[in-house]
Amino acid sequence: MGWDDWAVVGRVARPHGLKGQVVINPETDFIEERFAAGSTVWTRSSAGEAQLTVASLRVQNGRPIVGFVGFDRIEDVERLAGQELRVPEEALQPLQPGTFYEHQLVGCVVEATSGNVVGEVAKVEGGAGGSRLVINGPRGEILIPLAVDICIEIDVANRKIRINPPEGLLELNEVRHRHHLSADDRSRARGRSR
């Protein structure tokens, strides 16, 4: 397993201060564990992959401010801005049964209880209202709430998610997609469907 199979745990936002620290936009619920002094993360640039060892951590406004071993000046970390920080999957914290890392869901085939394939998970979006799966379907993007009563079976080992969508959910997404078409596109779309 290589870079593409590793889990994203954060992105370097920008340098912080003059002493080689950076602000990280975390992609993990385990900030203190993931960015604890002595832990390692990997980054990738045009120069290749590089392992970084965390020298210091403090959390400010929910975001980690991290110093890395060997990066003591702002000039040392400026090149890290915008880079992803990843770790091999075996370095991730174990989760409770029934919970998953987002990267485990991406690429899963989504199938309705009827047996119809809905599409493939492109990404997971989250917010205060909960998480949802963004699925690339045959007619475009489909949004499915990541809820126990809808996503009734998640099998990350076999890359499959079975859903029991409420009546109209999938059609609602199709309608939403059609409303985003221009008038010319709608007439062409109607012409093709006849």
XYZ file of C-alpha atoms in Angstrom:
194
model
C 0.000 0.000 0.000
C 1.279 3.422 -0.926
C 0.398 7.092 -0.794
C -3.000 6.740 -2.504
C -4.082 4.100 0.022
C -3.055 6.118 3.089
C -5.519 8.143 5.160
C -5.524 11.938 5.066
C -5.299 13.219 8.658
C -4.878 16.914 7.880
C -3.692 19.627 5.541
C -1.102 22.265 6.284
C -2.942 25.580 6.120
C -0.061 28.032 6.589
C 2.996 28.862 8.677
C 2.296 30.139 12.190
C 4.767 32.511 13.765
C 8.471 32.670 13.024
C 9.681 29.483 14.728
C 8.726 26.839 12.184
C 5.219 25.972 13.327
C 2.240 25.427 11.039
C -1.529 25.611 11.362
C -3.197 22.367 10.324
C -6.734 21.875 9.097
C -7.416 18.517 10.757
C -9.144 15.629 8.998
C -9.280 13.522 12.153
C -11.334 13.404 15.328
C -8.190 12.410 17.256
C -6.143 15.609 17.092
C -4.211 15.157 20.352
C -3.272 11.561 19.560
C -2.487 12.047 15.864
C -0.312 15.139 16.325
C 1.249 14.268 19.703
C 4.978 14.956 20.048
C 6.910 12.038 18.569
C 4.167 10.933 16.168
C 4.854 10.824 12.450
C 2.957 11.910 9.366
C 3.836 11.851 5.706
C 3.649 14.564 3.093
C 4.167 14.538 -0.651
C 5.521 17.207 -2.964
C 7.247 17.357 -6.325
C 10.389 16.228 -4.468
C 8.594 13.024 -3.375
C 7.248 11.682 -0.103
C 8.744 12.801 3.201
C 8.181 11.638 6.746
C 7.709 14.391 9.340
C 8.052 13.867 13.080
C 5.958 16.095 15.349
C 8.061 18.088 17.821
C 5.286 20.106 19.479
C 1.520 20.514 19.524
C -0.946 22.996 20.867
C -4.560 23.452 19.861
C -5.876 26.920 19.109
C -9.504 27.498 18.130
C -9.925 23.779 17.408
C -6.984 23.599 15.014
C -3.599 22.104 15.813
C -0.516 24.322 15.744
C 2.316 21.882 15.074
C 6.085 22.093 15.027
C 8.085 19.417 13.199
C 11.559 18.121 14.059
C 14.149 19.975 11.960
C 11.809 22.827 11.020
C 12.838 25.740 13.215
C 12.162 28.788 11.051
C 9.250 30.121 9.016
C 11.351 29.628 5.877
C 11.565 25.898 6.660
C 7.795 25.390 6.684
C 6.589 27.765 3.972
C 6.929 24.986 1.394
C 4.548 22.773 3.414
C 1.553 25.117 2.980
C -1.304 23.331 1.213
C 0.188 19.864 1.502
C -1.802 16.888 2.743
C -0.631 14.978 5.791
C -1.230 11.232 5.576
C -0.577 8.104 7.580
C -0.737 4.400 6.695
C -4.069 2.842 7.653
C -2.466 0.657 10.339
C -1.422 3.858 12.158
C -5.037 4.979 12.607
C -6.830 4.844 15.941
C -9.164 1.851 16.260
C -12.831 2.797 16.043
C -15.912 1.520 17.814
C -17.973 -1.080 15.909
C -20.340 0.582 13.463
C -18.110 3.633 12.917
C -15.861 4.170 9.940
C -13.169 6.450 8.649
C -14.309 8.573 5.706
C -11.598 7.178 3.417
C -12.983 3.668 4.011
C -16.320 4.719 2.507
C -14.920 6.465 -0.565
C -14.984 4.094 -3.521
C -17.684 1.844 -2.049
C -20.449 0.818 -4.458
C -23.863 1.902 -3.195
C -26.747 -0.440 -3.892
C -30.413 -0.019 -2.957
C -32.285 -2.830 -1.204
C -34.041 -3.391 -4.539
C -30.683 -4.491 -5.961
C -30.281 -1.434 -8.203
C -26.794 0.093 -8.154
C -27.044 3.768 -7.193
C -23.388 4.651 -7.854
C -20.027 4.940 -6.145
C -19.124 7.069 -3.118
C -16.946 9.984 -4.282
C -16.599 11.659 -0.889
C -18.165 12.121 2.514
C -19.362 15.570 3.544
C -20.158 16.518 7.086
C -21.484 19.405 9.039
C -23.543 20.338 12.055
C -26.559 18.570 10.545
C -24.753 15.259 10.062
C -22.746 13.514 7.387
C -23.799 12.526 3.907
C -22.405 10.404 1.121
C -21.736 12.130 -2.181
C -22.334 9.469 -4.809
C -21.408 9.570 -8.482
C -24.464 8.070 -10.119
C -25.343 7.459 -13.762
C -27.294 10.752 -13.932
C -24.887 12.808 -11.843
C -24.270 13.504 -8.195
C -26.575 11.996 -5.574
C -26.541 12.980 -1.898
C -27.490 10.342 0.659
C -27.624 11.024 4.418
C -25.209 8.796 6.329
C -27.912 7.616 8.710
C -28.441 4.173 10.240
C -32.017 3.880 8.954
C -30.915 4.697 5.375
C -27.430 3.139 5.165
C -28.514 -0.219 6.526
C -25.348 -2.171 5.720
C -21.784 -0.903 5.371
C -19.217 -3.502 4.367
C -15.886 -1.706 3.893
C -14.004 -4.990 3.386
C -16.100 -5.751 0.294
C -16.427 -2.037 -0.676
C -20.234 -2.121 -0.589
C -22.973 -0.051 1.056
C -26.627 -1.107 0.970
C -29.195 1.628 1.387
C -32.919 1.692 2.067
C -33.748 5.174 0.788
C -37.029 6.779 1.815
C -39.523 7.049 -1.017
C -38.559 9.864 -3.369
C -35.000 10.443 -2.085
C -33.235 9.208 -5.214
C -35.758 10.887 -7.515
C -35.401 14.142 -5.585
C -31.718 14.137 -6.449
C -32.508 13.521 -10.111
C -34.971 16.423 -10.131
C -32.446 18.650 -8.368
C -29.929 17.794 -11.076
C -32.403 18.636 -13.876
C -33.189 22.047 -12.349
C -29.539 22.985 -12.637
C -29.640 22.551 -16.412
C -30.113 25.602 -18.582
C -33.299 25.932 -20.657
C -31.425 24.693 -23.746
C -30.044 21.714 -21.837
C -33.524 20.867 -20.493
C -35.014 20.859 -23.984
C -32.176 18.684 -25.256
C -32.600 16.390 -22.243
C -36.347 16.108 -22.943
C -35.601 15.436 -26.610
C -33.247 12.590 -25.707
C -35.728 10.982 -23.319
C -38.487 10.614 -25.904
